[in-house]
Amino acid sequence: MRTFVIVGHKATTSAEFSLEDIPGTSGRLDILCRCINSGLVLSHGIRHDVAVYLVLLGGEIPKTVWLRGEDLRHLNPDERTTAALIKKALALQVGPHWTRSTPGIMVRTGGLSSLLGELEPPFYMLREDGQDARAADLASGVFVLGDHMGLDALEEDLLLGLGANIIGLGSRSLHADHCIILINHELDRIEVRDNRELDS
Amino acid sequence: MRTFVIVGHKATTSAEFSLEDIPGTSGRLDILCRCINSGLVLSHGIRHDVAVYLVLLGGEIPKTVWLRGEDLRHLNPDERTTAALIKKALALQVGPHWTRSTPGIMVRTGGLSSLLGELEPPFYMLREDGQDARAADLASGVFVLGDHMGLDALEEDLLLGLGANIIGLGSRSLHADHCIILINHELDRIEVRDNRELDS
């Protein structure tokens, strides 16, 4: 299972934001919506082997939204429809256990630390000085990215404590959603190569 | 100059679409807005060496919108703001000469054939059976992509007549905006390599 975790430091945990101004009213949930598209959307369908977690830290209590490719429905590639799905999930009254919103979308209270404790290594974090992803021979693991503010020092320490690999994606400073496209593509290539080796 | 040309077969040439439902009212201008983001937006700025052309075929007379990275202003990464900029450009009364809308955005009547006649080779078109882009040693040229309908046979013939290279991007069928991310990244890597060779 490929897993992308995106930390939204200002992202709202409430459904009280406007679909007419997502960047200005939701703590940049627009960034996270684009990450959902990058992680899950193919030209003719959904990546069933991908899970995306949004860690939303812009409320009193953190919340996490989980999108599971294998049973996800109603996901269109545009930002507004995606934001509407997240809005629906955030309108639910939830506690620390996963509550189902729409097919393939679950939500609960809790932040990065409890989430990472439940996921299987290998862990990867992205940093511009990391090892080139193309040389790193990535495995299908957990890729943790920050929003427009990146990851903070505590989040990096948490990941390093879990043995996270630090990877980089070339010379340009890219948005998280663009990084996810590149990681998915790299993993697609590795899968094709591994399947060829199995066949030969 | 890196140039991306995206053909929107149903994309409206009129400003009479709703920012509250871009996919449903504009002939999928949402796809082209995401291509603008992929082509031009970096984490901390705009790619000054990129131009994006949208060829809009969903009206009585085709129109082309030109976004020029070197003098582009007011471009945010979110879909709605981008669509609002395009809406502004489409509200102008234009003829076959470029008319400036906002800084870095020009619009005129005319379609793919007249546009390609004015651009410098090399030309590239994307097709799933094309040569792997990573092996193709891409140059900074003109990359032509279709919207959700791909390129039609006449468009492909036009490009082949101009000597276009047919390139592919791996095993998965990807949206045009995702392809543009991958091409930009490949060209970034080639630039770094070429600069290193110049230095050594």
Short mmCIF file of C-alpha atoms in Angstrom, two decimals:
data_model
loop_
_atom_site.label_atom_id
_atom_site.label_comp_id
_atom_site.label_asym_id
_atom_site.label_seq_id
_atom_site.Cartn_x
_atom_site.Cartn_y
_atom_site.Cartn_z
CA MET A 1 0.00 0.00 0.00
CA ARG A 2 1.30 3.44 -0.95
CA THR A 3 0.46 5.97 1.71
CA PHE A 4 0.71 9.75 1.58
CA VAL A 5 0.36 11.77 4.76
CA ILE A 6 0.00 15.52 4.33
CA VAL A 7 0.19 17.82 7.34
CA GLY A 8 -1.97 20.94 7.07
CA HIS A 9 -0.68 23.22 9.83
CA LYS A 10 -3.45 25.78 9.49
CA ALA A 11 -6.04 23.56 7.82
CA THR A 12 -9.46 23.84 9.38
CA THR A 13 -11.01 20.95 11.30
CA SER A 14 -14.47 22.46 10.89
CA ALA A 15 -16.93 22.37 8.00
CA GLU A 16 -17.47 26.13 8.34
CA PHE A 17 -15.47 27.19 5.32
CA SER A 18 -16.62 28.52 1.98
CA LEU A 19 -16.39 26.51 -1.23
CA GLU A 20 -16.39 29.90 -2.98
CA ASP A 21 -13.05 30.81 -1.34
CA ILE A 22 -11.28 27.66 -0.21
CA PRO A 23 -7.76 29.16 0.10
CA GLY A 24 -8.99 32.16 2.09
CA THR A 25 -11.44 30.48 4.49
CA SER A 26 -10.13 26.97 5.22
CA GLY A 27 -6.49 27.40 6.24
CA ARG A 28 -5.34 26.34 2.77
CA LEU A 29 -7.39 23.18 2.45
CA ASP A 30 -7.00 23.83 -1.29
CA ILE A 31 -3.43 22.53 -1.03
CA LEU A 32 -4.64 19.32 0.58
CA CYS A 33 -7.36 18.89 -2.05
CA ARG A 34 -4.73 19.06 -4.77
CA CYS A 35 -2.70 16.44 -2.86
CA ILE A 36 -5.74 14.14 -2.87
CA ASN A 37 -5.98 14.50 -6.65
CA SER A 38 -2.23 13.85 -7.09
CA GLY A 39 -2.26 10.82 -4.85
CA LEU A 40 -5.41 9.12 -6.03
CA VAL A 41 -6.60 10.24 -9.46
CA LEU A 42 -5.65 8.49 -12.70
CA SER A 43 -6.92 9.45 -16.14
CA HIS A 44 -9.60 6.76 -16.09
CA GLY A 45 -10.14 5.99 -12.45
CA ILE A 46 -8.74 5.89 -8.96
CA ARG A 47 -5.49 4.40 -7.70
CA HIS A 48 -6.83 1.53 -5.61
CA ASP A 49 -3.45 0.85 -3.98
CA VAL A 50 -3.10 4.35 -2.49
CA ALA A 51 -4.25 5.81 0.83
CA VAL A 52 -4.09 9.53 1.60
CA TYR A 53 -4.25 10.92 5.13
CA LEU A 54 -4.80 14.63 5.77
CA VAL A 55 -3.64 15.75 9.21
CA LEU A 56 -5.56 18.94 10.00
CA LEU A 57 -4.01 21.08 12.71
CA GLY A 58 -5.92 24.33 12.30
CA GLY A 59 -8.55 23.70 14.97
CA GLU A 60 -8.68 23.30 18.75
CA ILE A 61 -8.30 19.52 18.47
CA PRO A 62 -6.44 17.97 15.52
CA LYS A 63 -8.39 15.81 13.12
CA THR A 64 -7.28 13.30 10.52
CA VAL A 65 -9.16 12.47 7.32
CA TRP A 66 -8.38 9.16 5.63
CA LEU A 67 -9.11 8.56 1.91
CA ARG A 68 -8.78 4.93 0.90
CA GLY A 69 -8.42 4.33 -2.82
CA GLU A 70 -9.79 0.82 -2.78
CA ASP A 71 -13.32 1.87 -1.84
CA LEU A 72 -13.36 5.58 -2.62
CA ARG A 73 -16.39 6.91 -4.54
CA HIS A 74 -17.55 10.32 -5.81
CA LEU A 75 -14.01 11.72 -6.16
CA ASN A 76 -13.71 14.03 -9.15
CA PRO A 77 -10.44 15.64 -10.16
CA ASP A 78 -11.55 19.23 -9.54
CA GLU A 79 -10.70 21.08 -6.35
CA ARG A 80 -14.17 22.19 -5.39
CA THR A 81 -15.80 18.75 -5.52
CA THR A 82 -12.93 17.34 -3.47
CA ALA A 83 -13.29 20.14 -0.92
CA ALA A 84 -17.02 19.42 -0.72
CA LEU A 85 -16.26 15.79 0.20
CA ILE A 86 -13.86 16.92 2.95
CA LYS A 87 -16.42 19.45 4.18
CA LYS A 88 -18.95 16.63 4.53
CA ALA A 89 -16.46 14.56 6.56
CA LEU A 90 -15.64 17.52 8.82
CA ALA A 91 -19.31 18.14 9.56
CA LEU A 92 -19.51 14.79 11.42
CA GLN A 93 -19.26 14.66 15.20
CA VAL A 94 -16.25 12.42 15.74
CA GLY A 95 -14.01 11.05 18.48
CA PRO A 96 -10.72 9.14 18.36
CA HIS A 97 -12.14 6.21 16.35
CA TRP A 98 -12.57 6.27 12.57
CA THR A 99 -16.05 7.36 11.53
CA ARG A 100 -17.16 6.76 7.94
CA SER A 101 -18.33 9.79 5.99
CA THR A 102 -18.81 8.81 2.33
CA PRO A 103 -17.48 5.58 0.73
CA GLY A 104 -13.71 5.45 1.25
CA ILE A 105 -13.53 8.56 3.46
CA MET A 106 -13.10 8.26 7.22
CA VAL A 107 -12.43 10.90 9.85
CA ARG A 108 -11.39 11.00 13.52
CA THR A 109 -9.74 13.27 16.07
CA GLY A 110 -5.98 12.95 16.52
CA GLY A 111 -2.81 14.17 14.85
CA LEU A 112 0.42 13.00 13.25
CA SER A 113 1.99 11.13 16.16
CA SER A 114 -0.92 8.75 16.76
CA LEU A 115 -1.33 8.17 13.01
CA LEU A 116 2.30 7.30 12.36
CA GLY A 117 2.23 4.90 15.32
CA GLU A 118 -0.37 2.85 13.43
CA LEU A 119 1.28 2.77 10.00
CA GLU A 120 3.87 0.31 8.77
CA PRO A 121 7.40 1.40 7.79
CA PRO A 122 9.27 2.29 5.66
CA PHE A 123 8.70 6.00 6.30
CA TYR A 124 9.92 8.73 4.00
CA MET A 125 10.07 12.46 4.51
CA LEU A 126 10.77 14.98 1.79
CA ARG A 127 13.45 17.62 2.16
CA GLU A 128 15.33 19.50 -0.49
CA ASP A 129 18.69 18.19 0.80
CA GLY A 130 17.49 14.56 0.89
CA GLN A 131 18.79 11.66 -1.18
CA ASP A 132 17.59 11.88 -4.77
CA ALA A 133 14.35 9.87 -4.91
CA ARG A 134 15.33 8.49 -8.28
CA ALA A 135 18.48 6.93 -6.81
CA ALA A 136 16.88 5.90 -3.52
CA ASP A 137 15.11 2.75 -4.78
CA LEU A 138 11.86 3.71 -3.05
CA ALA A 139 9.53 1.11 -1.63
CA SER A 140 5.78 1.39 -1.28
CA GLY A 141 5.72 2.99 2.16
CA VAL A 142 4.53 6.06 4.01
CA PHE A 143 5.47 9.41 2.46
CA VAL A 144 5.01 12.38 4.79
CA LEU A 145 4.80 15.90 3.38
CA GLY A 146 4.00 19.33 4.75
CA ASP A 147 1.66 21.93 3.32
CA HIS A 148 2.95 25.37 2.25
CA MET A 149 4.78 25.57 5.60
CA GLY A 150 6.67 22.27 5.14
CA LEU A 151 7.26 20.03 8.17
CA ASP A 152 8.30 21.66 11.45
CA ALA A 153 11.24 20.54 13.64
CA LEU A 154 9.07 18.43 15.98
CA GLU A 155 7.46 16.63 13.06
CA GLU A 156 10.86 15.96 11.49
CA ASP A 157 12.16 14.61 14.85
CA LEU A 158 9.14 12.35 15.17
CA LEU A 159 9.83 10.95 11.71
CA LEU A 160 13.55 10.55 12.25
CA GLY A 161 12.76 8.68 15.48
CA LEU A 162 10.80 6.23 13.35
CA GLY A 163 13.78 5.73 11.07
CA ALA A 164 12.41 7.80 8.20
CA ASN A 165 14.46 8.09 5.03
CA ILE A 166 15.02 11.67 3.88
CA ILE A 167 14.47 12.00 0.15
CA GLY A 168 14.67 14.91 -2.27
CA LEU A 169 13.12 15.59 -5.65
CA GLY A 170 15.64 17.58 -7.60
CA SER A 171 16.67 21.16 -7.87
CA ARG A 172 13.36 23.04 -7.72
CA SER A 173 11.24 23.81 -4.70
CA LEU A 174 7.89 22.17 -5.47
CA HIS A 175 4.42 22.18 -3.98
CA ALA A 176 3.41 19.05 -2.05
CA ASP A 177 0.90 17.99 -4.72
CA HIS A 178 3.56 18.15 -7.41
CA CYS A 179 5.90 16.05 -5.23
CA ILE A 180 3.20 13.38 -4.86
CA ILE A 181 2.87 13.11 -8.66
CA LEU A 182 6.62 12.51 -8.91
CA ILE A 183 6.62 9.89 -6.13
CA ASN A 184 3.67 8.01 -7.62
CA HIS A 185 5.42 8.00 -10.98
CA GLU A 186 8.67 6.73 -9.47
CA LEU A 187 6.82 3.94 -7.67
CA ASP A 188 4.92 3.06 -10.87
CA ARG A 189 8.24 2.64 -12.66
CA ILE A 190 9.67 0.51 -9.86
CA GLU A 191 6.58 -1.70 -9.97
CA VAL A 192 6.95 -2.23 -13.72
CA ARG A 193 10.63 -3.06 -13.30
CA ASP A 194 9.95 -5.51 -10.46
CA ASN A 195 7.17 -7.23 -12.41
CA ARG A 196 9.51 -7.61 -15.40
CA GLU A 197 12.15 -9.19 -13.17
CA LEU A 198 9.59 -11.60 -11.75
CA ASP A 199 8.51 -12.57 -15.27
CA SER A 200 12.04 -13.21 -16.53
CA MET B 1 11.72 28.41 -23.53
CA ARG B 2 9.58 25.49 -22.38
CA THR B 3 6.18 25.59 -23.97
CA PHE B 4 3.09 23.59 -23.12
CA VAL B 5 0.11 23.62 -25.50
CA ILE B 6 -3.08 22.08 -24.14
CA VAL B 7 -6.01 21.48 -26.47
CA GLY B 8 -9.43 21.80 -24.83
CA HIS B 9 -11.84 20.23 -27.31
CA LYS B 10 -14.98 21.32 -25.48
CA ALA B 11 -13.47 24.23 -23.55
CA THR B 12 -15.57 27.36 -23.71
CA THR B 13 -14.35 30.46 -25.56
CA SER B 14 -16.82 32.64 -23.66
CA ALA B 15 -16.68 34.16 -20.19
CA GLU B 16 -20.22 32.93 -19.52
CA PHE B 17 -19.32 30.06 -17.23
CA SER B 18 -19.76 29.72 -13.49
CA LEU B 19 -16.83 29.78 -11.07
CA GLU B 20 -19.12 27.79 -8.74
CA ASP B 21 -19.21 24.87 -11.20
CA ILE B 22 -16.22 25.07 -13.51
CA PRO B 23 -16.28 21.41 -14.69
CA GLY B 24 -20.00 21.51 -15.45
CA THR B 25 -20.32 24.90 -17.14
CA SER B 26 -17.06 25.58 -19.01
CA GLY B 27 -16.41 22.46 -21.11
CA ARG B 28 -13.84 21.24 -18.57
CA LEU B 29 -11.81 24.41 -18.25
CA ASP B 30 -10.91 22.97 -14.81
CA ILE B 31 -8.54 20.58 -16.58
CA LEU B 32 -6.80 23.47 -18.33
CA CYS B 33 -6.56 25.43 -15.07
CA ARG B 34 -4.76 22.51 -13.47
CA CYS B 35 -2.42 22.41 -16.48
CA ILE B 36 -1.60 26.08 -15.89
CA ASN B 37 -0.69 25.31 -12.29
CA SER B 38 1.45 22.31 -13.32
CA GLY B 39 3.26 24.23 -16.00
CA LEU B 40 3.93 27.49 -14.20
CA VAL B 41 3.69 27.24 -10.42
CA LEU B 42 6.68 26.55 -8.16
CA SER B 43 6.56 26.45 -4.38
CA HIS B 44 7.85 30.00 -4.09
CA GLY B 45 7.02 31.63 -7.38
CA ILE B 46 6.44 31.23 -11.06
CA ARG B 47 8.52 29.41 -13.66
CA HIS B 48 9.75 32.34 -15.72
CA ASP B 49 11.05 30.11 -18.52
CA VAL B 50 7.66 28.51 -19.25
CA ALA B 51 4.83 29.51 -21.57
CA VAL B 52 1.43 27.80 -21.53
CA TYR B 53 -1.04 28.03 -24.41
CA LEU B 54 -4.65 26.92 -24.01
CA VAL B 55 -6.35 26.14 -27.30
CA LEU B 56 -10.09 26.46 -26.69
CA LEU B 57 -12.28 24.70 -29.24
CA GLY B 58 -15.64 24.73 -27.51
CA GLY B 59 -17.04 27.86 -29.17
CA GLU B 60 -18.04 28.97 -32.66
CA ILE B 61 -14.57 30.36 -33.34
CA PRO B 62 -11.51 28.84 -31.62
CA LYS B 63 -9.58 31.02 -29.21
CA THR B 64 -6.11 30.67 -27.75
CA VAL B 65 -4.99 31.99 -24.37
CA TRP B 66 -1.26 32.52 -23.79
CA LEU B 67 0.24 32.61 -20.30
CA ARG B 68 3.83 33.82 -20.28
CA GLY B 69 5.77 32.99 -17.11
CA GLU B 70 8.24 35.82 -17.42
CA ASP B 71 5.67 38.56 -16.84
CA LEU B 72 2.73 36.68 -15.32
CA ARG B 73 1.12 38.23 -12.22
CA HIS B 74 -1.82 37.36 -9.94
CA LEU B 75 -1.54 33.62 -10.56
CA ASN B 76 -2.37 31.63 -7.43
CA PRO B 77 -2.16 27.84 -7.30
CA ASP B 78 -5.86 27.25 -6.71
CA GLU B 79 -8.21 26.33 -9.53
CA ARG B 80 -10.84 29.00 -8.97
CA THR B 81 -8.47 31.97 -9.02
CA THR B 82 -6.88 30.61 -12.17
CA ALA B 83 -10.30 30.16 -13.78
CA ALA B 84 -11.18 33.74 -12.83
CA LEU B 85 -8.09 34.99 -14.72
CA ILE B 86 -9.10 32.99 -17.81
CA LYS B 87 -12.67 34.28 -17.50
CA LYS B 88 -11.33 37.83 -17.55
CA ALA B 89 -9.32 37.10 -20.70
CA LEU B 90 -12.31 35.50 -22.42
CA ALA B 91 -14.50 38.52 -21.70
CA LEU B 92 -12.35 40.64 -24.04
CA GLN B 93 -13.47 41.32 -27.61
CA VAL B 94 -10.58 39.91 -29.63
CA GLY B 95 -9.50 39.22 -33.18
CA PRO B 96 -6.58 37.28 -34.64
CA HIS B 97 -3.90 39.43 -32.93
CA TRP B 98 -2.81 38.95 -29.31
CA THR B 99 -4.70 41.20 -26.91
CA ARG B 100 -3.37 41.66 -23.40
CA SER B 101 -5.75 40.81 -20.56
CA THR B 102 -3.83 40.90 -17.27
CA PRO B 103 0.01 40.92 -16.96
CA GLY B 104 1.38 37.87 -18.76
CA ILE B 105 -1.97 36.74 -20.17
CA MET B 106 -2.86 37.31 -23.83
CA VAL B 107 -5.79 36.08 -25.89
CA ARG B 108 -6.75 35.93 -29.58
CA THR B 109 -8.93 34.01 -31.98
CA GLY B 110 -7.37 31.03 -33.77
CA GLY B 111 -6.62 27.39 -33.08
CA LEU B 112 -3.85 24.82 -33.00
CA SER B 113 -2.66 24.97 -36.58
CA SER B 114 -1.92 28.71 -36.65
CA LEU B 115 -0.31 28.52 -33.20
CA LEU B 116 2.06 25.68 -34.06
CA GLY B 117 3.07 27.50 -37.23
CA GLU B 118 4.49 30.29 -35.06
CA LEU B 119 6.36 28.17 -32.52
CA GLU B 120 9.89 26.85 -32.81
CA PRO B 121 10.64 23.11 -32.91
CA PRO B 122 11.33 20.61 -31.41
CA PHE B 123 7.71 19.51 -31.02
CA TYR B 124 6.63 16.69 -28.76
CA MET B 125 3.32 14.92 -28.47
CA LEU B 126 2.37 12.54 -25.69
CA ARG B 127 1.02 9.11 -26.39
CA GLU B 128 1.05 6.02 -24.22
CA ASP B 129 2.99 4.04 -26.83
CA GLY B 130 5.61 6.79 -27.28
CA GLN B 131 9.31 6.59 -26.47
CA ASP B 132 9.91 6.75 -22.73
CA ALA B 133 10.44 10.43 -21.91
CA ARG B 134 13.19 9.53 -19.46
CA ALA B 135 15.19 7.87 -22.22
CA ALA B 136 14.32 10.42 -24.91
CA ASP B 137 16.79 13.15 -23.82
CA LEU B 138 14.12 15.86 -24.06
CA ALA B 139 14.98 19.37 -25.10
CA SER B 140 13.18 22.51 -24.08
CA GLY B 141 10.59 22.58 -26.82
CA VAL B 142 6.87 22.56 -27.46
CA PHE B 143 4.89 19.85 -25.65
CA VAL B 144 1.37 19.36 -26.99
CA LEU B 145 -1.24 17.59 -24.87
CA GLY B 146 -4.96 16.96 -25.11
CA ASP B 147 -7.58 17.43 -22.44
CA HIS B 148 -9.65 14.48 -21.16
CA MET B 149 -10.29 13.54 -24.82
CA GLY B 150 -6.60 13.35 -25.77
CA LEU B 151 -5.51 14.56 -29.21
CA ASP B 152 -7.64 13.60 -32.22
CA ALA B 153 -6.32 12.09 -35.46
CA LEU B 154 -6.15 15.44 -37.30
CA GLU B 155 -4.20 17.04 -34.47
CA GLU B 156 -1.80 14.11 -34.37
CA ASP B 157 -1.30 14.32 -38.14
CA LEU B 158 -0.62 18.05 -37.89
CA LEU B 159 2.04 17.39 -35.27
CA LEU B 160 3.60 14.49 -37.16
CA GLY B 161 3.79 16.75 -40.21
CA LEU B 162 5.87 19.12 -38.12
CA GLY B 163 8.23 16.28 -37.19
CA ALA B 164 6.93 15.89 -33.65
CA ASN B 165 8.56 13.32 -31.39
CA ILE B 166 6.11 10.91 -29.76
CA ILE B 167 6.91 10.42 -26.11
CA GLY B 168 5.33 8.37 -23.35
CA LEU B 169 5.33 8.66 -19.59
CA GLY B 170 5.27 5.15 -18.23
CA SER B 171 2.68 2.52 -17.57
CA ARG B 172 -0.26 4.50 -16.18
CA SER B 173 -2.75 6.63 -18.03
CA LEU B 174 -2.36 10.08 -16.52
CA HIS B 175 -4.22 13.38 -16.69
CA ALA B 176 -2.58 16.12 -18.76
CA ASP B 177 -1.71 18.21 -15.68
CA HIS B 178 0.11 15.27 -14.12
CA CYS B 179 2.03 14.72 -17.38
CA ILE B 180 3.16 18.35 -17.34
CA ILE B 181 4.58 17.95 -13.82
CA LEU B 182 6.61 14.96 -15.01
CA ILE B 183 7.89 16.78 -18.11
CA ASN B 184 8.88 19.87 -16.14
CA HIS B 185 10.73 17.66 -13.68
CA GLU B 186 12.54 15.79 -16.45
CA LEU B 187 13.60 19.07 -18.05
CA ASP B 188 14.73 20.42 -14.65
CA ARG B 189 16.96 17.39 -14.26
CA ILE B 190 18.38 17.75 -17.76
CA GLU B 191 19.15 21.41 -17.06
CA VAL B 192 21.03 20.54 -13.88
CA ARG B 193 23.00 17.86 -15.72
CA ASP B 194 23.85 20.19 -18.60
CA ASN B 195 24.95 22.95 -16.22
CA ARG B 196 27.20 20.49 -14.39
CA GLU B 197 28.78 19.43 -17.67
CA LEU B 198 29.37 23.05 -18.60
CA ASP B 199 31.04 23.65 -15.23
CA SER B 200 33.35 20.64 -15.45
#
